[in-house]
Short mmCIF file of C-alpha atoms and ligand atoms in Angstrom, two decimals:
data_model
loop_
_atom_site.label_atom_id
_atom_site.label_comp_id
_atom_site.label_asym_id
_atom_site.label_seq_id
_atom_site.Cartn_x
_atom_site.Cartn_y
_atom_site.Cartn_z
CA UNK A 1195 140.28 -10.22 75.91
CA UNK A 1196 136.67 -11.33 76.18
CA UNK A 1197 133.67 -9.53 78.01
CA UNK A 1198 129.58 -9.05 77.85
CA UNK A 1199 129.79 -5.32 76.42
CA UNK A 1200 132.79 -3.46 75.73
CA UNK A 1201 132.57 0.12 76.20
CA UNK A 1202 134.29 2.66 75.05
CA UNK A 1203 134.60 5.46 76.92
CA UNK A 1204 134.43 6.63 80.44
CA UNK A 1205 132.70 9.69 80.36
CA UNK A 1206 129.31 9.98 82.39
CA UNK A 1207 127.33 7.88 79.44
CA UNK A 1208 130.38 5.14 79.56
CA UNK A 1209 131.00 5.04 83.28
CA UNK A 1210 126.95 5.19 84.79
CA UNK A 1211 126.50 1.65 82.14
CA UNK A 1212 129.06 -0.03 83.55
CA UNK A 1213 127.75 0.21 87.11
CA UNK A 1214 124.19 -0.52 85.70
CA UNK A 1215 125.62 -3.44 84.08
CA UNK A 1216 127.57 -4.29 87.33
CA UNK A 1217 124.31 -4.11 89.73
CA UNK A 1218 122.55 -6.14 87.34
CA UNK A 1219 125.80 -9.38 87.63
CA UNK A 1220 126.68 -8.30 83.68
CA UNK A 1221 130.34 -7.78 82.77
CA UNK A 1222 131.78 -5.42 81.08
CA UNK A 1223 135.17 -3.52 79.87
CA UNK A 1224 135.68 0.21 79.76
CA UNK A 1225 138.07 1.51 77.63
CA UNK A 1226 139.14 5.19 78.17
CA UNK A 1227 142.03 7.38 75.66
CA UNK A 1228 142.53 9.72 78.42
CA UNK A 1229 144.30 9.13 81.66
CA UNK A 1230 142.16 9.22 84.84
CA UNK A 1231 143.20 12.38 86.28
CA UNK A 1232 141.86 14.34 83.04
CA UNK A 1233 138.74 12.66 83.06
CA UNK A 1234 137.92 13.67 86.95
CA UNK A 1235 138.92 17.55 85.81
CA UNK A 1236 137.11 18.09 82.72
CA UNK A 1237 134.79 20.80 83.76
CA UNK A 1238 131.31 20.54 81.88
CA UNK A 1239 127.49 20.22 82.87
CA UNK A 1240 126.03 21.46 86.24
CA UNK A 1241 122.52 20.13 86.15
CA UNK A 1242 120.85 17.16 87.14
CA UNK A 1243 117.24 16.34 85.70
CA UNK A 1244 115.18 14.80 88.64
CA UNK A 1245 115.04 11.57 86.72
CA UNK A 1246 119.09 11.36 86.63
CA UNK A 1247 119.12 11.67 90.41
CA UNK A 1248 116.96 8.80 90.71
CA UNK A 1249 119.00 6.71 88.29
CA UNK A 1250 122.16 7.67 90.16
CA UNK A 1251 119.96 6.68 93.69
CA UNK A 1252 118.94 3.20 91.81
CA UNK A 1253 122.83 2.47 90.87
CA UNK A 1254 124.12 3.38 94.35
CA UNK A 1255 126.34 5.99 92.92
CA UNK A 1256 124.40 8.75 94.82
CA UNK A 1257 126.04 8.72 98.81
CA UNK A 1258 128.22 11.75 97.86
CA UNK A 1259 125.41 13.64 95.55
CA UNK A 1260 122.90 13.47 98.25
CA UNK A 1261 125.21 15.05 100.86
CA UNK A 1262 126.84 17.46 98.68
CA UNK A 1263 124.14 18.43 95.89
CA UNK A 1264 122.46 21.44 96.21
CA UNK A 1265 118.70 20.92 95.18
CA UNK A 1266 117.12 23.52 93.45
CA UNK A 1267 113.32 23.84 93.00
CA UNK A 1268 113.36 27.10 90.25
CA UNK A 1269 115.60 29.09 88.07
CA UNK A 1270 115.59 32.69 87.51
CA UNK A 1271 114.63 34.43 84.23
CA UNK A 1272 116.23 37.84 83.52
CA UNK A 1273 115.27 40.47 80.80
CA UNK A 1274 114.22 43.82 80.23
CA UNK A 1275 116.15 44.53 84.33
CA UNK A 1276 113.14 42.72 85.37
CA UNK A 1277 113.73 39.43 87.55
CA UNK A 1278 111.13 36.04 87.25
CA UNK A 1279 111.52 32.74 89.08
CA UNK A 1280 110.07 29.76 87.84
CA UNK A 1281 109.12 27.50 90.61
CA UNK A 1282 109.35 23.91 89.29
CA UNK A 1283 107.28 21.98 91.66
CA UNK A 1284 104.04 24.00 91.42
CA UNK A 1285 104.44 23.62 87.91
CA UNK A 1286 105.58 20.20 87.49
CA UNK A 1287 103.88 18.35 90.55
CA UNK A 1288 106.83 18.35 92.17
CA UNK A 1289 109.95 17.95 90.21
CA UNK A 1290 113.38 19.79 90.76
CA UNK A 1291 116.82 19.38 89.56
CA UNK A 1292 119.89 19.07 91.58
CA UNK A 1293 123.40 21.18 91.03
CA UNK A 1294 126.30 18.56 91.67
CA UNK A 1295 128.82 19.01 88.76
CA UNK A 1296 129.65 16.72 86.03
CA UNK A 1297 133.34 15.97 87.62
CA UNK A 1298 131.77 14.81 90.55
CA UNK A 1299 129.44 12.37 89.31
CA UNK A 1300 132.29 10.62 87.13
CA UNK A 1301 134.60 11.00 90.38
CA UNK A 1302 131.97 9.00 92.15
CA UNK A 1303 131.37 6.32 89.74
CA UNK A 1304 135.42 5.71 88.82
CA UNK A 1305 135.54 5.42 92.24
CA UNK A 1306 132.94 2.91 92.49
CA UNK A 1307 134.16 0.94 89.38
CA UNK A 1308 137.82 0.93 90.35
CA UNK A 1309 136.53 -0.47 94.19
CA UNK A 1310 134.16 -3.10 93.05
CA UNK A 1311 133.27 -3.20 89.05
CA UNK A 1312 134.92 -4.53 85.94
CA UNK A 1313 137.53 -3.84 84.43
CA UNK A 1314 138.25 0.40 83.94
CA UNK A 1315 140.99 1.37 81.22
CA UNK A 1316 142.16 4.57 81.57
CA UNK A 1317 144.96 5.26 78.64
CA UNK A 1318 143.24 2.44 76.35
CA UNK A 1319 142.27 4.11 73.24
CA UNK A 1320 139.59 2.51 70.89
CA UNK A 1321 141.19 2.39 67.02
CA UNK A 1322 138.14 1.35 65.64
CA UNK A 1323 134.70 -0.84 66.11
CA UNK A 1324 134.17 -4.18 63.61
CA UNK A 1325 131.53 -6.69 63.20
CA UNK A 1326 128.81 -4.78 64.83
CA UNK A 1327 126.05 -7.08 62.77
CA UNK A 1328 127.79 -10.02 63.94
CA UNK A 1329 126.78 -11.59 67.15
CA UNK A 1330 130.74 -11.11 68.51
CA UNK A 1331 131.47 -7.30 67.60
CA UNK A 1332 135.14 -6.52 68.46
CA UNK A 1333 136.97 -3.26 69.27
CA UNK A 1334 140.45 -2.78 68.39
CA UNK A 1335 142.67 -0.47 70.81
CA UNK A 1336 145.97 0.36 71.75
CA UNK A 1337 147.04 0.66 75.48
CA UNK A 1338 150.97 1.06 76.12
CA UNK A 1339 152.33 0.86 73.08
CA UNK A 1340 150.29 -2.63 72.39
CA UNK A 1341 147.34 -3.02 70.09
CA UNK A 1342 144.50 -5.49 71.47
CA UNK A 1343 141.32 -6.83 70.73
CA UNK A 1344 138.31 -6.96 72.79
CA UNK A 1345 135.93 -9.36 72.02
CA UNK A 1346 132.45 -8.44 73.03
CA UNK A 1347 128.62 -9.75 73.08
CA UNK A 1348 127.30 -5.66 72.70
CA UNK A 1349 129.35 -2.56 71.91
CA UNK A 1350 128.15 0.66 73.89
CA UNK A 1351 130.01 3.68 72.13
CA UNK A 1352 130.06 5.98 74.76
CA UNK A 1353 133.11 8.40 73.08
CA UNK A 1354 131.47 11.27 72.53
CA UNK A 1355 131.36 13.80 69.69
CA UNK A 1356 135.29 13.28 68.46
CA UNK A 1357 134.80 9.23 69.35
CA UNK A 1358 135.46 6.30 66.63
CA UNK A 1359 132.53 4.18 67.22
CA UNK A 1360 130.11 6.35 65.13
CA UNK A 1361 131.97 5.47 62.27
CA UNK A 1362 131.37 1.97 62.01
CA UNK A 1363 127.69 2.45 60.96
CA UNK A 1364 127.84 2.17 57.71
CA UNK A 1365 127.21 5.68 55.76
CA UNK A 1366 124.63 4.46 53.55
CA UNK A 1367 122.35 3.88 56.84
CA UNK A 1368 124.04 6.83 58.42
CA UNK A 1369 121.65 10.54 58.64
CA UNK A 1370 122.50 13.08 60.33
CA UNK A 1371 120.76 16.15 61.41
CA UNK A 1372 123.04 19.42 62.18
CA UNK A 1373 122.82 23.10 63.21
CA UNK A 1374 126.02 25.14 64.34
CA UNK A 1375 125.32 28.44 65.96
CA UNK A 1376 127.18 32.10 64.94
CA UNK A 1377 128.02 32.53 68.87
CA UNK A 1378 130.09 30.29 72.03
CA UNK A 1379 130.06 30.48 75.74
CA UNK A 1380 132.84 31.76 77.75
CA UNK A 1381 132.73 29.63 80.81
CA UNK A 1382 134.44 30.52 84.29
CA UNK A 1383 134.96 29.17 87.31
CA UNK A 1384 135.30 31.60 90.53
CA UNK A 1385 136.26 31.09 93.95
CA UNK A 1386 133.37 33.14 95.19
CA UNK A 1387 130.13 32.09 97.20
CA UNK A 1388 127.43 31.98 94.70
CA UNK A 1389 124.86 35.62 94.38
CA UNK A 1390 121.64 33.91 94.03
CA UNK A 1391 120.68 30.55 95.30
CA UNK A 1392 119.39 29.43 91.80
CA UNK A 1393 120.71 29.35 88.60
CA UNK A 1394 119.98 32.99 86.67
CA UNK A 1395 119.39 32.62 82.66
CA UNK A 1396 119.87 36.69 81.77
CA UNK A 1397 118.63 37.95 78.31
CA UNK A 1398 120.16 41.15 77.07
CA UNK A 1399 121.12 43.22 74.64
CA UNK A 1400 124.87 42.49 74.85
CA UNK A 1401 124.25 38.73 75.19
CA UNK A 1402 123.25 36.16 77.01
CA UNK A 1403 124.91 35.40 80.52
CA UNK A 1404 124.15 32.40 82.60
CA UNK A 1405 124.94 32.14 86.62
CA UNK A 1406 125.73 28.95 87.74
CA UNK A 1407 127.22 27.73 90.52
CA UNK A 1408 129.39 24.48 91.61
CA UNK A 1409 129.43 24.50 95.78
CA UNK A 1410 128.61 26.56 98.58
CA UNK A 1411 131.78 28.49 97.49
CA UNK A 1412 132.41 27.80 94.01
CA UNK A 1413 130.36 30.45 91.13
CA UNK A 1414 130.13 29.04 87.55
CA UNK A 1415 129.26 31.39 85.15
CA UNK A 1416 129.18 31.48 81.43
CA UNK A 1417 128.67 34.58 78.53
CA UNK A 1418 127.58 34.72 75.35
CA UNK A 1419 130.88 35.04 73.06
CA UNK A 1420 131.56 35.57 69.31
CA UNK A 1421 132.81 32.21 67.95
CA UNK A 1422 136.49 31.81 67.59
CA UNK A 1423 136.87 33.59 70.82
CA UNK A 1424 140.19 33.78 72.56
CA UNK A 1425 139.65 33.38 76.52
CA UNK A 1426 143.30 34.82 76.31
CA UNK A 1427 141.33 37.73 75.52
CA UNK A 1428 138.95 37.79 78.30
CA UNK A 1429 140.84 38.84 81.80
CA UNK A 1430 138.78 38.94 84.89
CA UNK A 1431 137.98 42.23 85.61
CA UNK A 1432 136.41 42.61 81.42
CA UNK A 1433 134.49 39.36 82.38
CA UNK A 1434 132.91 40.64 85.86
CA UNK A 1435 132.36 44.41 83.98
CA UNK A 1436 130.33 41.92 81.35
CA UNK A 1437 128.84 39.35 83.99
CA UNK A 1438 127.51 42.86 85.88
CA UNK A 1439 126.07 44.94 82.92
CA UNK A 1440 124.34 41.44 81.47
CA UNK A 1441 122.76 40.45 84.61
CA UNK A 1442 121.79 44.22 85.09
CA UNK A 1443 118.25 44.79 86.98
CA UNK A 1444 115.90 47.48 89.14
CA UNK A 1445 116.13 44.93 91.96
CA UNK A 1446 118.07 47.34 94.23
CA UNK A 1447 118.30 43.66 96.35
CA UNK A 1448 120.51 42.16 93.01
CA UNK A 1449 124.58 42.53 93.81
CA UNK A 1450 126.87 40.00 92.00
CA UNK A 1451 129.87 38.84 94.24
CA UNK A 1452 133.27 39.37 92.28
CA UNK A 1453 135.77 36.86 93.27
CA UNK A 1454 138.89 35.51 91.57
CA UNK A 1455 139.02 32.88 88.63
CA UNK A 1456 140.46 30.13 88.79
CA UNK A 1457 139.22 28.40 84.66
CA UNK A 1458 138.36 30.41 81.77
CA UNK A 1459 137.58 28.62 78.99
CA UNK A 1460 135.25 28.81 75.68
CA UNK A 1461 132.73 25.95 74.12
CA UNK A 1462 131.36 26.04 71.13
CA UNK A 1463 127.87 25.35 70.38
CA UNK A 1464 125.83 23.18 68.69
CA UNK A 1465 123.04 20.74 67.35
CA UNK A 1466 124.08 17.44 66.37
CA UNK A 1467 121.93 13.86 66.11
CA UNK A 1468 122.78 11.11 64.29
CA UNK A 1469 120.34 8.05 63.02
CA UNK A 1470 119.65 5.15 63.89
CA UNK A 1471 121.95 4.83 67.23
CA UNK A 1472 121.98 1.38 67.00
CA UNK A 1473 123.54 -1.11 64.12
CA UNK A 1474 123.35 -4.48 64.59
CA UNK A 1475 125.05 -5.02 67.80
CA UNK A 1476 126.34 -1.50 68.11
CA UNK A 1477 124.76 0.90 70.85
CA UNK A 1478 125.31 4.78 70.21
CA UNK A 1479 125.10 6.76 73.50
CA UNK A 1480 125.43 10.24 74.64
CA UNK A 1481 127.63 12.75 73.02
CA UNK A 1482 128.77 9.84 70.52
CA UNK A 1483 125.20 10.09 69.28
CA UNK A 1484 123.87 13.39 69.60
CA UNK A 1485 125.22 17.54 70.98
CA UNK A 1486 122.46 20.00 72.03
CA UNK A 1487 124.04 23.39 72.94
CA UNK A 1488 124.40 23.70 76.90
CA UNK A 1489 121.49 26.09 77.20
CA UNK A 1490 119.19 23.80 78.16
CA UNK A 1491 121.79 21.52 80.55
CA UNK A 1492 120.57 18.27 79.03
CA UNK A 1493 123.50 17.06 77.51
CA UNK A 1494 124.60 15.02 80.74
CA UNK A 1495 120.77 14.21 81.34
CA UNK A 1496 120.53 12.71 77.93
CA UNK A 1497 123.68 10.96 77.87
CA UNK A 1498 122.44 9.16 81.38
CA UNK A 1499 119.03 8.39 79.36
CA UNK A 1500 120.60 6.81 76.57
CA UNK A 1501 122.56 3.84 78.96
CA UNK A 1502 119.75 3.39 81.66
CA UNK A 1503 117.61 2.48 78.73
CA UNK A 1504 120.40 0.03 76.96
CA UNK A 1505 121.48 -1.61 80.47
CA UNK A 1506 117.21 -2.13 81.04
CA UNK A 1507 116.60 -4.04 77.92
CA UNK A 1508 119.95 -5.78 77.55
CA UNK A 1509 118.53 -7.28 81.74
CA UNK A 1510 115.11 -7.50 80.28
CA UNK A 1511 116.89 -9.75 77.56
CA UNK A 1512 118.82 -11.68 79.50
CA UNK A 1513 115.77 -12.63 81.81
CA UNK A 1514 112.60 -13.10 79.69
CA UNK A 1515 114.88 -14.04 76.10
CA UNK A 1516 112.80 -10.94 74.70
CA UNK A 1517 115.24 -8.50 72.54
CA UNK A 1518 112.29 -6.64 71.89
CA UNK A 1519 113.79 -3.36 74.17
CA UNK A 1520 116.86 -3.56 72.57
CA UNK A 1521 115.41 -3.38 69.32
CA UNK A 1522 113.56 -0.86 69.72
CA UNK A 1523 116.68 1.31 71.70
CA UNK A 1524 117.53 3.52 68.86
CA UNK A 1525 113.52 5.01 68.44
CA UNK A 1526 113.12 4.98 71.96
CA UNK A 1527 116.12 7.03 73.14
CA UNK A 1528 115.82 9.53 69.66
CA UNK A 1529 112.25 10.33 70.24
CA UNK A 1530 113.87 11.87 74.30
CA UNK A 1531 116.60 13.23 71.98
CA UNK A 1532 114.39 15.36 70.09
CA UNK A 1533 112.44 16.56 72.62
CA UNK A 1534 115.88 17.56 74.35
CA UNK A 1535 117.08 18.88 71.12
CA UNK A 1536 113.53 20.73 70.25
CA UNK A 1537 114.07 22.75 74.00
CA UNK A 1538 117.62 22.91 73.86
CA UNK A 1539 117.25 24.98 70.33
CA UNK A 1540 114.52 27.07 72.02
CA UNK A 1541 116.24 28.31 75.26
CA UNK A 1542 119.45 29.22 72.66
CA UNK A 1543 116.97 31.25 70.29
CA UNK A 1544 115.53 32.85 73.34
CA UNK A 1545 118.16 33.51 75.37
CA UNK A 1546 121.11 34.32 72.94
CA UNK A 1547 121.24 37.33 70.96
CA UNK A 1548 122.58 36.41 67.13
CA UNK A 1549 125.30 38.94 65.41
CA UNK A 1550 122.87 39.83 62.73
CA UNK A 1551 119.55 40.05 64.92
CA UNK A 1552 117.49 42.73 63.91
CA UNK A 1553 114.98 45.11 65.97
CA UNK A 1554 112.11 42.50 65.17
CA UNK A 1555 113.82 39.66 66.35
CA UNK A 1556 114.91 41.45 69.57
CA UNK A 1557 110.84 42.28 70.20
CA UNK A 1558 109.87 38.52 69.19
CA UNK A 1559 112.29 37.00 71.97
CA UNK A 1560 110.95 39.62 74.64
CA UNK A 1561 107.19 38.56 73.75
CA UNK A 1562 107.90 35.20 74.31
CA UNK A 1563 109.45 35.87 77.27
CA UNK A 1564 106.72 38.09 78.36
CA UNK A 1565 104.43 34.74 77.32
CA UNK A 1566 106.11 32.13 79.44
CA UNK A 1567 106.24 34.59 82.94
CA UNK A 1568 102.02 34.95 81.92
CA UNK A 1569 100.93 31.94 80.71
CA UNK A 1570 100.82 29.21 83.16
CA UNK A 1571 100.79 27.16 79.89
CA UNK A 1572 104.28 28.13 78.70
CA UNK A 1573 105.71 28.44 82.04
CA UNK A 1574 105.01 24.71 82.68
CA UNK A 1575 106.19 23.80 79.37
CA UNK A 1576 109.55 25.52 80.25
CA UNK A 1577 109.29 23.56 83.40
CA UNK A 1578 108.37 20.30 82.53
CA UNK A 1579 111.31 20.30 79.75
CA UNK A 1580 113.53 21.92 82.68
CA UNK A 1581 113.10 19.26 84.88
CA UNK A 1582 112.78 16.47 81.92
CA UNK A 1583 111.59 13.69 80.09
CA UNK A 1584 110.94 10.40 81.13
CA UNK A 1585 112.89 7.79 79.83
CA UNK A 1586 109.59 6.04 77.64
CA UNK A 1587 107.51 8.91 76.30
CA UNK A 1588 103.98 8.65 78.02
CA UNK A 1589 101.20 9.48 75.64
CA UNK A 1590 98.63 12.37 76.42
CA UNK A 1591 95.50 10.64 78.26
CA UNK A 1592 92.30 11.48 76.13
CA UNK A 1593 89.86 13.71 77.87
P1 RFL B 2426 131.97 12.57 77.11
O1 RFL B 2426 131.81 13.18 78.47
O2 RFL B 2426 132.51 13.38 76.02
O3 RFL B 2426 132.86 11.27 77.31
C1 RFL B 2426 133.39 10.56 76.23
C2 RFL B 2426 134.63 9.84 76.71
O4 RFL B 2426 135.13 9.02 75.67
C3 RFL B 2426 136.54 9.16 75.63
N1 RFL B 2426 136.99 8.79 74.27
C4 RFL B 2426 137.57 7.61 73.98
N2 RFL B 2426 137.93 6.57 74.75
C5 RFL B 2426 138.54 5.49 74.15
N3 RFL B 2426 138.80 5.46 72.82
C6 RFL B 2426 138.48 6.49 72.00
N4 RFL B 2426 138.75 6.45 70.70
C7 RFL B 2426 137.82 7.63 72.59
N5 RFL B 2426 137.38 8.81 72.08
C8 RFL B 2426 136.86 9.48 73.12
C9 RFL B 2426 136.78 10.62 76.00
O5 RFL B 2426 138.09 10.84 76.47
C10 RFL B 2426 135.73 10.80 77.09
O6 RFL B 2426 136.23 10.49 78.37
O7 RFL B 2426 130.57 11.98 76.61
P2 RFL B 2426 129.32 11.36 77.39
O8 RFL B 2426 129.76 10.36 78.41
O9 RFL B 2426 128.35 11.01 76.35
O10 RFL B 2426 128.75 12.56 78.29
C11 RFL B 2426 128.13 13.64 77.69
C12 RFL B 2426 128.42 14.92 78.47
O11 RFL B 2426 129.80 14.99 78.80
C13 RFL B 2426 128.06 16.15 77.64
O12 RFL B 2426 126.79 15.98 77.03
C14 RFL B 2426 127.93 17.44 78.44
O13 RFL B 2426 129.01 17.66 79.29
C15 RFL B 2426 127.80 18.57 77.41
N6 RFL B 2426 128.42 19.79 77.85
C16 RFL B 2426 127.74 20.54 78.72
N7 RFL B 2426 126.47 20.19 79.07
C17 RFL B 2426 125.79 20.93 79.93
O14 RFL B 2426 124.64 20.59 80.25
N8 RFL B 2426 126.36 22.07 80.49
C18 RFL B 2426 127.65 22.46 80.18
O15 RFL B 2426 128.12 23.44 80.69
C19 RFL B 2426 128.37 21.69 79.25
N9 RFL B 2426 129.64 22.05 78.89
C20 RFL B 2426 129.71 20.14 77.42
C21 RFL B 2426 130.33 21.28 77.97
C22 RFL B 2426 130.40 19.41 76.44
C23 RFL B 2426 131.68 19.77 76.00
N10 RFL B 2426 132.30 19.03 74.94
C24 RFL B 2426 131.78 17.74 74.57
C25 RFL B 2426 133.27 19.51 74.05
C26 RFL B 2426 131.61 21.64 77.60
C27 RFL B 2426 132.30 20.90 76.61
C28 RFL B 2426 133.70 21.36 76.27
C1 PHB B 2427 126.61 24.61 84.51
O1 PHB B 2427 126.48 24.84 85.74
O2 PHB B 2427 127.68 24.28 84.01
C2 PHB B 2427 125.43 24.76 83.64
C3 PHB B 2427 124.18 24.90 84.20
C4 PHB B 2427 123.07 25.07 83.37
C5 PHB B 2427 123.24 25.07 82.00
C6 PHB B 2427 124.50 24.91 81.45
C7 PHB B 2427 125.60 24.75 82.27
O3 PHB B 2427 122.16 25.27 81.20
#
């Protein structure tokens, strides 16, 4: 089997290239391990940064998001029983995010691919990546019983965290940056009409809590956890006792609607990025190259990043002969990476309350919360990260 870029994968990363590559008239193969039904359940992110709205509008992959989404222009801080918004377009110049859930968008785009793409191989599982500083890099993989190889101009490992294609970068050019934190998140999923029409990130003594939401009708919500946690251990009415005292306030307005559950399950969180995300002609993108904990809901975001700025230089290849873009891939997509990872850390350390925090760390994370619902300054940093960064890094205009 022979195409333009194999990729392995069909999560969001895997999925969105392939109908990049497809608008552009470039082929490509997706492999997938897991059969097509688990990949359309596989409850994860919630958020959509402003700029992965667009991309989805650009791709035509956005008919269903636009009806369906709920936009939201803010997000609620609670701490201390006190209640702040943050209004994202008076901070931003007019930015928001949208919440249309992770299942959705792959639904969409499988859809999409199955109906008019390339090839989509659900139950095809990658063994392994070879030749990536060749100019025909090949990825070995077993579907029904059989063991194949697909011959390809470009990998795009799009496997995630657990994939295979990180592997074949050789360790000596390998680095890898990591932080594991001593907490998870408990995340439900409730057939109850969301209580507050944006999402709520709640700082408290007890832990962090986070209320999401997935429809009209449908609430996600998530708690702070000790790692190793059990959702066995967790049944509803201990969860909405939790949800209730974390999201606590003097708002006599603020009631949470209990409803029943219909997920429970726990994630565990941390940092991960690994350099370069590129060998030779081996593309690294989204989980496969890098995990920021949820907190700041740019794991999805990033992952879409990563591909829209492979499938632009691989077109701006094909047409001008220039592999400049590609070359420089790996530095551009780390330096969004960082700046994901840099506010993704900071939202955990603010939000999350560690097992061994002490008195002064409890004060520090209220004073900076008390800074960033003062300062205009660190509100529209919040903001500005919130919402996201653009795909090339714009410098800061001298005064
Ligand atoms: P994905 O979505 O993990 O997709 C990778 C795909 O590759 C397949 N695969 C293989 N296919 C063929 N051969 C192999 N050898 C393969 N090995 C793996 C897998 O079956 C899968 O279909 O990565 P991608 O596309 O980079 O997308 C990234 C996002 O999914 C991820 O960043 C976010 O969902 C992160 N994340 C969350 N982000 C949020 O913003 N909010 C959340 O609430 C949230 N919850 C989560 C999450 C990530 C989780 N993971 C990775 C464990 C919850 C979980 C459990
Ligand atoms: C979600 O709705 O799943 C979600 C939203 C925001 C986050 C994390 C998860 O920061």
């Amino acid at each position: 089997m022979r195409t333009t870029v194999g990729i392995i994968g069909a999560g969001p990363a895997g999925l969105l290239l392939a109908r990049l590559l497809h608008r552009a008239g470039i082929e490509s193969v997706v492999l997938e391990s897991r059969d097509r039904a688990y990949v359309e359940r596989r409850q994860r992110a919630g958020i959509l940064e402003q700029g992965t709205v667009d991309v989805l509008r650009e791709a035509g992959a956005a008919a269903r998001m636009d009806r369906e989404g709920l936009p939201h222009h803010g997000i609620e801080l609670r701490f201390d029983r006190r209640r702040h918004r943050v209004d994202f377009p008076a901070l931003t110049g007019g930015r928001s995010v949208m919440a249309y859930a992770q299942t959705e968008v792959c639904k969409d785009l499988i859809a999409l691919q199955l109906a008019e793409g390339g090839p989509l191989l659900f139950e095809a599982e990658a063994l392994e990546v070879t030749g990536a500083d060749t100019t025909s890099p090949r990825v070995r993989f077993r579907r029904e019983g059989r063991e194949s190889t697909l011959v390809c101009d470009y990998v795009v490992g799009c496997d995630g965290f657990w994939g295979v294609s990180r592997a074949a970068v050789p360790e000596g050019l390998s680095r890898t940056f990591e932080r594991t934190y001593p907490f998870a998140w408990l995340g439900v999923l409730a057939d109850v009409a969301p209580s507050h029409d944006e999402l709520v990130y709640a700082r408290h003594e007890r832990g962090f809590a986070l209320l999401s939401m997935r429809s009209p009708t449908v609430t996600r919500a998530y708690l702070q956890v000790p790692d190793g946690t059990d959702p066995r251990d967790w049944a509803a009415p201990r969860i909405w006792d939790e949800l209730d005292r974390r999201l606590e306030t003097d708002d006599p307005a603020w009631t949470l609607r209990h409803g029943p559950l219909t997920a429970t399950s726990v994630t565990p969180m941390r940092s991960y990025v690994h350099e370069p995300m590129r060998h030779g002609r081996l593309f690294l993108a989204g989980d496969a190259a890098h995990i920021v904990p949820p907190t700041g809901a740019k794991g999805l975001n990033l992952a879409v990043g990563d591909v829209t700025t492979f499938a632009r230089a691989l077109v701006h290849h094909r047409d001008t002969g220039d592999p400049s873009r590609l070359d420089a891939y790996s530095a551009t997509c780390l330096r969004r990476v960082w700046q994901a990872e840099r506010f993704s850390y900071a939202m955990t350390t603010l939000l999350h309350r560690a097992p061994d925090a002490t008195p002064f760390d409890d004060r520090i994370q209220l004073a900076r919360l008390d800074r960033i619902t003062t300062a205009r300054s660190a509100e529209t940093d919040l903001a500005e990260a919130y919402t996201g960064f653009p795909l090339t890094p714009t410098e800061r205009k001298s005064r």
